[in-house]
Coordinates of C-alpha atoms in Angstrom, one line a residue:
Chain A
X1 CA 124.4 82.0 96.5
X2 CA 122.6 84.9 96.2
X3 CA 120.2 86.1 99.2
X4 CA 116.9 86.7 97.8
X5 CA 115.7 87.9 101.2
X6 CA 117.6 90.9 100.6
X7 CA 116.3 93.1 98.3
X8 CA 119.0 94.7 97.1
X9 CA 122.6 93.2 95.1
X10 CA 125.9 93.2 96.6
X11 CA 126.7 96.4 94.2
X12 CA 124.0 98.3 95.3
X13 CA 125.0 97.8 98.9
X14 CA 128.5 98.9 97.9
X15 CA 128.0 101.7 96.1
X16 CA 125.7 102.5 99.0
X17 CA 127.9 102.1 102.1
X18 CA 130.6 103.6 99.5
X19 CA 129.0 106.3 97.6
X20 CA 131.4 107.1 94.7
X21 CA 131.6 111.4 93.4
X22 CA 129.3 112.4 96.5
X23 CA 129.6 115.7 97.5
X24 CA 129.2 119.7 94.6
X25 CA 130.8 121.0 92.1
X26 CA 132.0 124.8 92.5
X27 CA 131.3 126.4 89.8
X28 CA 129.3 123.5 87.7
X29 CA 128.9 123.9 84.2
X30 CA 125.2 122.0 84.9
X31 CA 123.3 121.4 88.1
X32 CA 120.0 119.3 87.2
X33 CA 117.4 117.9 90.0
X34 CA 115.0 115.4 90.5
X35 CA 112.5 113.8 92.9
X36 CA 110.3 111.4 93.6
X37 CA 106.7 113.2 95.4
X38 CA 105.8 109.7 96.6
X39 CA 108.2 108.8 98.7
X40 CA 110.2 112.7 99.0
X41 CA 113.4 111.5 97.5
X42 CA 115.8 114.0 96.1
X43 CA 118.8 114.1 93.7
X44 CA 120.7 117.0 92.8
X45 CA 123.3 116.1 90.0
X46 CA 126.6 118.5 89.4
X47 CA 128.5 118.1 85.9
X48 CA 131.6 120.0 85.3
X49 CA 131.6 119.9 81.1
X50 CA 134.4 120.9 78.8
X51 CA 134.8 120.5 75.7
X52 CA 131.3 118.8 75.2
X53 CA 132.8 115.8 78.0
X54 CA 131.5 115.6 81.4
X55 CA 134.9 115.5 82.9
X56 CA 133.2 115.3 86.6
X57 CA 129.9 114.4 87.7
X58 CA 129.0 114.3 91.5
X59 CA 125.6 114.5 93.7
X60 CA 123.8 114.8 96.3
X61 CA 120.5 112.5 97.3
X62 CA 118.0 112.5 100.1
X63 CA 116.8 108.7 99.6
X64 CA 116.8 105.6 99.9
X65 CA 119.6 102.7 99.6
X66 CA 118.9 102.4 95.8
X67 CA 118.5 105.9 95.2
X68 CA 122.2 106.7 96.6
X69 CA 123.2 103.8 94.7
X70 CA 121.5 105.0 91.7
X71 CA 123.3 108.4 92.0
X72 CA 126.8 106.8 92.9
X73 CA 126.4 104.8 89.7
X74 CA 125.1 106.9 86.9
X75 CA 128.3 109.6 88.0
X76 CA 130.9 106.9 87.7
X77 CA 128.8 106.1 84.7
X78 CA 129.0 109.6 83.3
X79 CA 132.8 110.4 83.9
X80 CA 134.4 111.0 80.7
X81 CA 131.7 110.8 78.9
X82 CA 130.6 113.1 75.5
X83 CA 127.4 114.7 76.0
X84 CA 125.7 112.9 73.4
X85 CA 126.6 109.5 74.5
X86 CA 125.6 110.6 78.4
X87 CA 122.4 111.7 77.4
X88 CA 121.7 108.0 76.1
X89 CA 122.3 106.7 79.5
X90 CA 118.7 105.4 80.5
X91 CA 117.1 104.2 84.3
X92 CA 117.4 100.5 83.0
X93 CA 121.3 100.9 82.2
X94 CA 121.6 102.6 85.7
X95 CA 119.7 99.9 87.1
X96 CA 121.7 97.0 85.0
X97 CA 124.9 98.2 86.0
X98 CA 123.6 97.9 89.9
X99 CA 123.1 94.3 89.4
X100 CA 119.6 94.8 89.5
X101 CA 117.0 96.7 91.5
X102 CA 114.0 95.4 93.0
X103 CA 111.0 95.9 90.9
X104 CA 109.5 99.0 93.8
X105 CA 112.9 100.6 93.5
X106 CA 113.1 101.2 89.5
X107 CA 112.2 104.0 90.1
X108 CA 115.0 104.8 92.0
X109 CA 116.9 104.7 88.5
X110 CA 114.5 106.8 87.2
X111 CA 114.9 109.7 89.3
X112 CA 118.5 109.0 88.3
X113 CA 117.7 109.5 84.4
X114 CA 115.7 112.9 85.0
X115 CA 118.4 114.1 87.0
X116 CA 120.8 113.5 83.8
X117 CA 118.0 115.1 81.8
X118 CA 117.2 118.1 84.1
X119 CA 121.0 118.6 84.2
X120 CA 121.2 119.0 80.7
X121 CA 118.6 120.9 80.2
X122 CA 120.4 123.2 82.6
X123 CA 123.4 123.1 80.8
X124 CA 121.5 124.2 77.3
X125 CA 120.3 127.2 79.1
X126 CA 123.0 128.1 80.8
X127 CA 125.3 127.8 77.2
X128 CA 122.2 129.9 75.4
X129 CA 122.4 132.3 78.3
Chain B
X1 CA 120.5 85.2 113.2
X2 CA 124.2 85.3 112.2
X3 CA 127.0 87.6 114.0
X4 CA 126.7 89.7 117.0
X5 CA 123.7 91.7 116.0
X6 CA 122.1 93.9 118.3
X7 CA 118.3 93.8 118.4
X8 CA 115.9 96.9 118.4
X9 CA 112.8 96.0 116.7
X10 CA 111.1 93.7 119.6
X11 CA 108.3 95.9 118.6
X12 CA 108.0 93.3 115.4
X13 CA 108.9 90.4 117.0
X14 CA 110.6 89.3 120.2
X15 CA 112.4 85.8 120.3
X16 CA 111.2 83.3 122.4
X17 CA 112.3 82.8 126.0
X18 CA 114.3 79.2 126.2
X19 CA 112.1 78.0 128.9
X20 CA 109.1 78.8 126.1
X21 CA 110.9 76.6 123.6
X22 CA 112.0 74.0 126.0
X23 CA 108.1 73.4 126.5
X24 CA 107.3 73.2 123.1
X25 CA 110.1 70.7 122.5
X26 CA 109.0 68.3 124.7
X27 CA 105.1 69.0 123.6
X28 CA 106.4 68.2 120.0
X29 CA 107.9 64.7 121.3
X30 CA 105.3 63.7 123.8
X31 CA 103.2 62.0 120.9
X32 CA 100.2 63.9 121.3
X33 CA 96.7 63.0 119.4
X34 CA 94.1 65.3 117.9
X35 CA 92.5 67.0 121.7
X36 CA 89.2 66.4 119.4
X37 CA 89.6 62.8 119.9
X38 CA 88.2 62.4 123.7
X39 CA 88.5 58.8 123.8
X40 CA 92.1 57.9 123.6
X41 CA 95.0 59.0 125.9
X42 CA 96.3 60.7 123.4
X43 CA 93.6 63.0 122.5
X44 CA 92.6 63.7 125.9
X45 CA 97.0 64.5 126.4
X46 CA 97.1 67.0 123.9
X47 CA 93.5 68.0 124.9
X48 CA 94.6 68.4 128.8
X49 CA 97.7 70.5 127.3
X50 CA 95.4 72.6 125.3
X51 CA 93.2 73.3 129.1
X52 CA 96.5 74.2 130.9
X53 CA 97.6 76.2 128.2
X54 CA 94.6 77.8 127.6
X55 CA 94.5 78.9 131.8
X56 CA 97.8 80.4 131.2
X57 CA 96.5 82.6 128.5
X58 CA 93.3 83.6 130.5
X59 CA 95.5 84.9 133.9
X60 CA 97.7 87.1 131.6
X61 CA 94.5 89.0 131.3
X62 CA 92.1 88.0 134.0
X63 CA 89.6 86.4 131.9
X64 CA 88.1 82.6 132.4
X65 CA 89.7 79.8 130.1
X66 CA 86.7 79.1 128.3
X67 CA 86.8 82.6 127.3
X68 CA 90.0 82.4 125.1
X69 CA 89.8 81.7 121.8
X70 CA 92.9 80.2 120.1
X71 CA 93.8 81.8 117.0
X72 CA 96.8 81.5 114.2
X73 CA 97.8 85.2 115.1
X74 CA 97.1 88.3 115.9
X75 CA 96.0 89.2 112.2
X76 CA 93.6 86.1 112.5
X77 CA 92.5 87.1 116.1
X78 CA 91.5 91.2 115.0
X79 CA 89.9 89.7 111.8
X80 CA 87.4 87.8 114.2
X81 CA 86.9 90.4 116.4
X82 CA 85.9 92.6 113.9
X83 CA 84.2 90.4 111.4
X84 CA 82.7 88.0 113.1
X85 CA 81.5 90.5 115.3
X86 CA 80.3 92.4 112.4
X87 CA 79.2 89.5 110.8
X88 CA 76.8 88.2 113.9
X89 CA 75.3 91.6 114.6
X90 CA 73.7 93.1 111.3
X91 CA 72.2 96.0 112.9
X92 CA 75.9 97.5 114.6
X93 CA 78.0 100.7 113.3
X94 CA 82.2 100.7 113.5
X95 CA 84.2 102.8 115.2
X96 CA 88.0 102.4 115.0
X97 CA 91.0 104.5 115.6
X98 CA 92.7 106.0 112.5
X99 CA 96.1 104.8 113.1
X100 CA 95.4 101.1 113.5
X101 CA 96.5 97.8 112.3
X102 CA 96.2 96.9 108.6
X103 CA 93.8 93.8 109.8
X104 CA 91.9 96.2 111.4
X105 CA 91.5 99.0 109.1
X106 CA 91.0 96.9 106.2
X107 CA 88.5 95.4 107.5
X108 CA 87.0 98.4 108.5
X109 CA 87.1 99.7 105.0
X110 CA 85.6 96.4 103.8
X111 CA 82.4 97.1 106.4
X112 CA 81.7 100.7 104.8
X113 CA 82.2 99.6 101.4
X114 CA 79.4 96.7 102.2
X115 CA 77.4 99.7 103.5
X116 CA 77.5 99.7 107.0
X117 CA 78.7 102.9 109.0
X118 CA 82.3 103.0 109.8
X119 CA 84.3 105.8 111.7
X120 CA 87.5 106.3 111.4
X121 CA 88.6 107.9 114.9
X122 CA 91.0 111.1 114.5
X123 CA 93.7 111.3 117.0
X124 CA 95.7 114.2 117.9
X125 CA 99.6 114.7 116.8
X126 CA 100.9 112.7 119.5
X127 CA 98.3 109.5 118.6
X128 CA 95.9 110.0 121.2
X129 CA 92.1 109.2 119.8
X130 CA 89.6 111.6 120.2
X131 CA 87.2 110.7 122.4
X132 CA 84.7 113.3 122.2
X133 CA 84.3 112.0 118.5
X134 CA 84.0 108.8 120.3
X135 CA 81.4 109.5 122.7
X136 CA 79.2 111.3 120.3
X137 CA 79.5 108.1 118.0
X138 CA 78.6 105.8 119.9
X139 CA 75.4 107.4 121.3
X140 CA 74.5 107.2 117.8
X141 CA 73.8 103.6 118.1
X142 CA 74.6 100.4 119.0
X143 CA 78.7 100.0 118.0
X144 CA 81.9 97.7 118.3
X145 CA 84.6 100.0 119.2
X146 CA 88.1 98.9 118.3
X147 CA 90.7 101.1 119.7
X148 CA 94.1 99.0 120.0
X149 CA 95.8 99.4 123.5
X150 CA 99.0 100.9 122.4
X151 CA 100.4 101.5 118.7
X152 CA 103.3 99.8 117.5
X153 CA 105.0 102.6 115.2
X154 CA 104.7 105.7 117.8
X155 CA 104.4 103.6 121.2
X156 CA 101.4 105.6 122.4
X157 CA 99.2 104.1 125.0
X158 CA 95.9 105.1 124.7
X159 CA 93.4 106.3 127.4
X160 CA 92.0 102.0 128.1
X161 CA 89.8 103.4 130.8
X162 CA 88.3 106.2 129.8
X163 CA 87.5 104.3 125.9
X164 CA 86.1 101.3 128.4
X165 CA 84.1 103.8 130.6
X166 CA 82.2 105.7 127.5
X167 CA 82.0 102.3 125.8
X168 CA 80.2 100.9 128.8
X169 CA 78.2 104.0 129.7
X170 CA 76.4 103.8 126.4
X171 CA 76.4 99.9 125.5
X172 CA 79.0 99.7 123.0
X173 CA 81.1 96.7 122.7
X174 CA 85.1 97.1 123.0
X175 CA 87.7 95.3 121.3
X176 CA 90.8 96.3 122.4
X177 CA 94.3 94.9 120.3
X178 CA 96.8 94.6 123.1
X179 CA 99.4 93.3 120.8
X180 CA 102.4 94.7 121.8
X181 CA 101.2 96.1 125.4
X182 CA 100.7 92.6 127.0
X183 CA 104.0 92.0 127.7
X184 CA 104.9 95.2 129.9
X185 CA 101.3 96.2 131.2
X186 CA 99.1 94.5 133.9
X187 CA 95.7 93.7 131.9
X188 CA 92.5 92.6 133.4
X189 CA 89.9 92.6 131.0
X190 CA 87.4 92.3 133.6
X191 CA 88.2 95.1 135.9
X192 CA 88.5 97.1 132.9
X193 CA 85.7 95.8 131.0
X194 CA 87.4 94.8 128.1
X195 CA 84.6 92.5 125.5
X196 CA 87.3 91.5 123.1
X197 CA 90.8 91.0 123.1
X198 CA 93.7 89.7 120.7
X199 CA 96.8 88.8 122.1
X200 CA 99.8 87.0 119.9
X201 CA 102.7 85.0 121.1
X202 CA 105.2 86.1 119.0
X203 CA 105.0 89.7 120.3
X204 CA 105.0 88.3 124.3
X205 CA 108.7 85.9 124.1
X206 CA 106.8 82.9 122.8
X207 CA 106.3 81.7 119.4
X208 CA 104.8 82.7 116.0
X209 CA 101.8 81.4 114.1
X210 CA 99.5 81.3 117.4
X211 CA 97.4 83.9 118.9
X212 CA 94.1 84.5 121.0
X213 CA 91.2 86.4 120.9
X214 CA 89.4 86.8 124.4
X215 CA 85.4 86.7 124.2
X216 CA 83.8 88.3 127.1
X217 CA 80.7 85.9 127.8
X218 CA 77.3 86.9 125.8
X219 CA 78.9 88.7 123.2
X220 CA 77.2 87.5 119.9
X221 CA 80.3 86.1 117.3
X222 CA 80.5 84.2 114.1
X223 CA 82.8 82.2 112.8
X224 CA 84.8 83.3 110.1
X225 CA 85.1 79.6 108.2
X226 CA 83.5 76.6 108.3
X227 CA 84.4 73.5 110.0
X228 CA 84.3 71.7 113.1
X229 CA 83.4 72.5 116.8
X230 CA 87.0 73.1 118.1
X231 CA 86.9 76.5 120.1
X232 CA 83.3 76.6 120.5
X233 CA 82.4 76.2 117.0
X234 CA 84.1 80.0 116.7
X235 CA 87.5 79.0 115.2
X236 CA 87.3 76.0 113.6
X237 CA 90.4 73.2 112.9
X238 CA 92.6 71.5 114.9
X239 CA 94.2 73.2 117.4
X240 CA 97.9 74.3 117.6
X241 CA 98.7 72.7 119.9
X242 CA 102.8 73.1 120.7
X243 CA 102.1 76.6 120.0
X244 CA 99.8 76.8 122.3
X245 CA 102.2 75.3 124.9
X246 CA 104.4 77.8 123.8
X247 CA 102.4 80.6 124.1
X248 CA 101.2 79.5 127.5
X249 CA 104.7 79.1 129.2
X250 CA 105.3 82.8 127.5
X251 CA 102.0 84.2 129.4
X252 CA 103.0 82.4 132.7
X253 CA 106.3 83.8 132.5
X254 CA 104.7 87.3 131.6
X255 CA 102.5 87.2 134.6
X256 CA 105.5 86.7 136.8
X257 CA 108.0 89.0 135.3
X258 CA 106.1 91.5 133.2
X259 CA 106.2 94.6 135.9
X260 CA 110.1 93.5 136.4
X261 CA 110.5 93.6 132.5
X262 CA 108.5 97.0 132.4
X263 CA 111.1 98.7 134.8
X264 CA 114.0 97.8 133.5
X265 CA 112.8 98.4 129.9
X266 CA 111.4 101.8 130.4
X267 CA 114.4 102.9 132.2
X268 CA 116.7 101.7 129.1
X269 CA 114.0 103.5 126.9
X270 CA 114.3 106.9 128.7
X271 CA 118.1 106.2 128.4
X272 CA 117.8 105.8 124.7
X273 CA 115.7 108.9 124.0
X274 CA 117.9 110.6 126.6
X275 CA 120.9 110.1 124.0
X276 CA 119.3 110.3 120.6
X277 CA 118.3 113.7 121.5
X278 CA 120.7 115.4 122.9
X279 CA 123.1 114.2 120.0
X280 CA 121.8 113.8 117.0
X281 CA 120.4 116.5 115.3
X282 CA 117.1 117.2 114.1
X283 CA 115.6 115.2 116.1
X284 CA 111.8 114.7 116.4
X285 CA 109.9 112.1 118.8
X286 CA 106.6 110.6 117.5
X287 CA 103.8 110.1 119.7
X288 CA 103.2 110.8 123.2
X289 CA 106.0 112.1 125.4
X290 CA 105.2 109.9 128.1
X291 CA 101.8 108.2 127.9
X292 CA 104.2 105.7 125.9
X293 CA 105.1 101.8 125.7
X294 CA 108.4 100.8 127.7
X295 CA 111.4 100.7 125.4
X296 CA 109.6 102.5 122.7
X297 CA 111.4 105.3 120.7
X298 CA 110.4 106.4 117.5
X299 CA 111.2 109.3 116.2
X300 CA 112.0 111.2 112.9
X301 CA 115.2 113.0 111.7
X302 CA 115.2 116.1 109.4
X303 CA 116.6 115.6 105.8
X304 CA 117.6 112.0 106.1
X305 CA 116.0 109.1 104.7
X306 CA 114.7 106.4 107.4
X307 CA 115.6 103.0 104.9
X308 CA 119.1 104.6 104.6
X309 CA 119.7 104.7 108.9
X310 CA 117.8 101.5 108.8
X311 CA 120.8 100.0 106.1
X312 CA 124.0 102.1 107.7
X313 CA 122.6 100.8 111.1
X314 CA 122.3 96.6 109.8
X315 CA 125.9 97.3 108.1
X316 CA 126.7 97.9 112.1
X317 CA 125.2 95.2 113.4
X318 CA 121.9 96.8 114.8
X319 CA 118.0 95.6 114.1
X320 CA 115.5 98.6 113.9
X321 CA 112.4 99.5 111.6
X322 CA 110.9 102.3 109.9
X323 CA 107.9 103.5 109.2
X324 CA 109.1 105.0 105.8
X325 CA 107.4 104.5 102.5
X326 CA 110.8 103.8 101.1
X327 CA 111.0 100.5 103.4
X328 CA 107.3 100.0 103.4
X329 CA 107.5 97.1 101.2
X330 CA 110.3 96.0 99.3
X331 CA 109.1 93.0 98.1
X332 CA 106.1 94.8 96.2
X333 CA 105.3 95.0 92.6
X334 CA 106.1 98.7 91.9
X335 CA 106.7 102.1 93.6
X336 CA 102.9 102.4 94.1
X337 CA 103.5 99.7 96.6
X338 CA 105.7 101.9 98.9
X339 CA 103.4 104.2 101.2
X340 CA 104.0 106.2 103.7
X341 CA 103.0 104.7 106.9
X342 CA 99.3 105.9 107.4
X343 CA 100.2 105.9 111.2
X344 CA 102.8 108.9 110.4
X345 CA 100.3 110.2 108.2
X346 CA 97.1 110.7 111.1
X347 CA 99.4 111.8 113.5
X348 CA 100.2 115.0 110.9
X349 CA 103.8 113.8 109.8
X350 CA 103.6 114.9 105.9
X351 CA 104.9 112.0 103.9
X352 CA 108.1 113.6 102.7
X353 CA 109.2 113.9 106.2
X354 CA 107.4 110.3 107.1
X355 CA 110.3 109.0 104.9
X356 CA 113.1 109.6 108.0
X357 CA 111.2 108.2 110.5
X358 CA 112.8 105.3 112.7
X359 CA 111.4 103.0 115.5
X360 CA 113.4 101.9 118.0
X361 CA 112.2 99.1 120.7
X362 CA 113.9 97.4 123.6
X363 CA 112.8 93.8 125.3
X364 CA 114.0 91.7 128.1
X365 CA 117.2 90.7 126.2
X366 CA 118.7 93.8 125.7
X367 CA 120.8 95.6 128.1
X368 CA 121.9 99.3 129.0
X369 CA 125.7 98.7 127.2
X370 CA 123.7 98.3 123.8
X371 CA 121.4 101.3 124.5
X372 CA 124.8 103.2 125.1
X373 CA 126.5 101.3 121.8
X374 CA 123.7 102.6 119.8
X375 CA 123.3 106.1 121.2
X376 CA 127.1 106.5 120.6
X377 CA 126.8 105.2 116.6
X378 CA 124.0 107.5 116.0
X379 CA 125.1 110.4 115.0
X380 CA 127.9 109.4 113.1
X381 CA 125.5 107.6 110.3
X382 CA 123.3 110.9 110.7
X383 CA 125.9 113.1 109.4
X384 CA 127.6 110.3 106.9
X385 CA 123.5 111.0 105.5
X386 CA 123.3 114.4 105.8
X387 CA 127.0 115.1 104.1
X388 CA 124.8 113.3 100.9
X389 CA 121.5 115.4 101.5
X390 CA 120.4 118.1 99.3
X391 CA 117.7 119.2 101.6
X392 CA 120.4 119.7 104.3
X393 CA 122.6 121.9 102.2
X394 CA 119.8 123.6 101.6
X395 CA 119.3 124.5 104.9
X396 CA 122.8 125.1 105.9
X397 CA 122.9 127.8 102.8
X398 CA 119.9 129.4 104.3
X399 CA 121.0 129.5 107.6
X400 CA 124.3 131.2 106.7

């Protein structure tokens, strides 16, 4: 049975005390970041993209437990992925595939979704550059 | 508790000596009536308990018996300090320290939104009030002062004398939340001139769910519900009475053992902070370098999120806390539920940084091999986090 003392799902825990694609990208085709002023969380999100697929995604977060988890998951999430299908990647899917986060945490997710968003951005710029 | 866990956050709570629960076992079997029915043998049992258990209470702190007031808590004990206080004297101002408990600051809140004048005391960066604000408040008119003895997220221990000396020079009455000091420091409310007090039992090796509130005589209170005439006609309903028991046993025990308990605690404490600091990096104590509880170390770390050690340090078997928005309450509604600490905030933490903060505290239990188990962990799960932070790449860029 589930412990609904703890806030957070086994997942979340994993993927925090096992953060998957942690670390930079040299040479990053995108670099997006995004934060959270309430609480001073901070994700920075690396894409290497070629031929319109992100072929690797890692990061780097100052947070929480379910903002590292929200990073780990939404690179795993974006591996392999074509850009137009990433960018369709919202908080709730991060948060879904996390088994849940509590309801103060969501945002958590969110920060994960602007990252995304920020990165691409990034990426535009950088192609119309 | 499952597992070998190691505990560090007697600040919170502290578990209950065996001799404390052994007393309230047999209390809970010894068929004890309500100690409001004199008549009986029952009543006047559980009644007699109540006496014995109230005298325990009262040497902790020097006071009489009939000057203790049981309460559910500490919560419940600073709400009647402060409101019924409030509430029997119309014509008194508020004065309490910035960096206070919730029960307190609430309620202070609640009194300048009903109109009457409230001050929020400043303190300085290590927690310390200001008592020159204090003085020239108080002067101002007749005030209850409420200025707890020590704070639980930075450790400091304030200046008791001094807040008890301008409180007495210029009529003011002091209530003084000694929460988490009575169990390491000798209190006499008398000698002191303490007018109110709140103790708890949970924080002192007894149980949870009890508490006290001491009532210097002549001090004008209200109750804050209606009901019957138990404790004076101050807190009505029938006593607890096992934890009461409890809670006595735990003060007889702190009388005996509480300068034994401060030694060996502030030696593991100094031992701690001795560690932490010379090996993890970015390192920062809160609160005052030494006017400081026993055991207490709280501190914050550069570039690393405090719920995150908090996590990496429970997946290893160790109990802490943090005052970090981020762990300031998980089982809220949404992220406007999670604040930074507003203890972090007074003391001139900015809340970004608030979020690494981490509070370590030692009791009787714990011994110098798990300060040493803890201090040798550390920095590993500080670099695992700062290997993930952007901040600290940032910096490390910089630098080079």
């Amino acid at each position: 049975m589930e412990n609904k003392s703890f806030p957070y799902s086994e997942l979340v825990m994993e993927h925090f005390s096992n953060p998957r694609n942690m670390g930079e990208i040299e040479n990053a085709s995108a670099v997006g970041n995004a934060g959270n002023p309430n609480c001073g969380d901070l994700m920075r999100l690396y894409l290497k993209i070629e031929d319109g697929i992100i072929i690797d995604a890692k990061f780097k977060t100052f947070g929480c437990g379910a903002a590292i988890a929200s990073s780990s998951m939404l690179t795993e999430m974006l591996k392999g992925k074509r850009l137009e299908d990433a960018l369709k990647i919202s908080n709730q899917a991060v948060a879904d595939a996390l088994g849940g986060l509590p309801p103060v945490k969501i945002h958590c997710s969110v920060m994960a979704e602007e990252a995304l968003k920020a990165a691409m951005e990034d990426y535009e710029k950088r192609k119309n550059s | 508790m499952s597992g070998n866990f190691i505990y560090f956050d007697n600040i919170n709570t502290t578990f209950p000596d065996e001799e404390v629960v052994a007393c309230m076992e047999q209390a809970l079997h010894s068929k004890l009536g309500n100690p409001s029915a004199h008549i009986h043998s029952a009543g006047i049992d559980a009644a007699r308990l109540l006496d014995n258990s109230r005298a325990k209470v009262a040497a902790l702190i020097g006071a009489q018996p009939d000057s203790v007031i049981f309460t559910s808590g500490a919560t419940e004990a600073n709400n009647l300090a402060i409101s019924g206080f409030m509430g029997a004297n119309p014509d008194y101002q508020l004065a309490v320290l910035s960096i206070e408990h919730f029960s307190i600051i609430n309620q202070a809140r609640k009194s300048k939104l009903g109109g009457r004048n409230v001050l929020f005391i400043d303190v300085d960066r290590t927690g310390l009030a200001n008592l020159e604000q204090l003085a020239e408040f108080v002067r101002s008119g007749p005030t209850l002062v409420s200025i707890a003895y020590a704070n639980p997220e930075i450790g400091t221990v304030q200046q008791v004398e001094q807040i008890c000396r301008i409180c007495r020079d210029q009529g003011a009455t002091y209530h003084c939340d000694a929460t988490v000091a009575a169990s390491t420091h000798a209190i006499d409310v008398g000698k002191l001139g303490i007018d109110l007090l709140t103790l708890s039992g949970h924080n002192i090796y007894g149980p949870t769910g009890i508490g006290a509130l001491f009532i210097e005589k002549g001090v004008n209170m209200r109750s804050l519900f209606e009901g019957g005439n138990q404790e004076h006609g101050i807190r009505p309903g029938t006593e607890n009475i096992v934890g009461a028991v409890g809670f006595g046993k735990a003060c007889e025990m702190a009388v005996a053992n509480r300068m034994k308990w401060s030694r060996e605690i502030s030696v593991m404490g100094c031992r701690l902070w001795q560690g932490l600091s010379e090996n993890v990096p970015f390192i920062h104590l809160t609160g005052h370098p030494e006017k400081r509880l026993a055991g207490h170390v709280s501190f914050w770390v550069e570039h690393i999120e405090g719920e995150s050690i908090l996590l990496l340090l429970n997946m290893k078997g160790f109990m802490a806390a943090s005052g970090s928005a981020c762990s300031s309450n998980l089982k809220g509604e949404d992220e406007t539920d999670l604040v930074a600490s507003h203890v972090l905030t007074a003391v001139g933490v900015p809340a970004d940084i608030c979020a690494g903060s981490l509070t370590l505290t030692l009791g009787k239990y714990n011994t110098i091999e798990e300060v040493e188990s803890v201090i040798n962990i550390m920095p590993g799960l500080v670099e695992k986090l700062l290997a993930m932070s952007p901040s600290y790449s940032d910096y490390m860029r910089k630098k080079e």
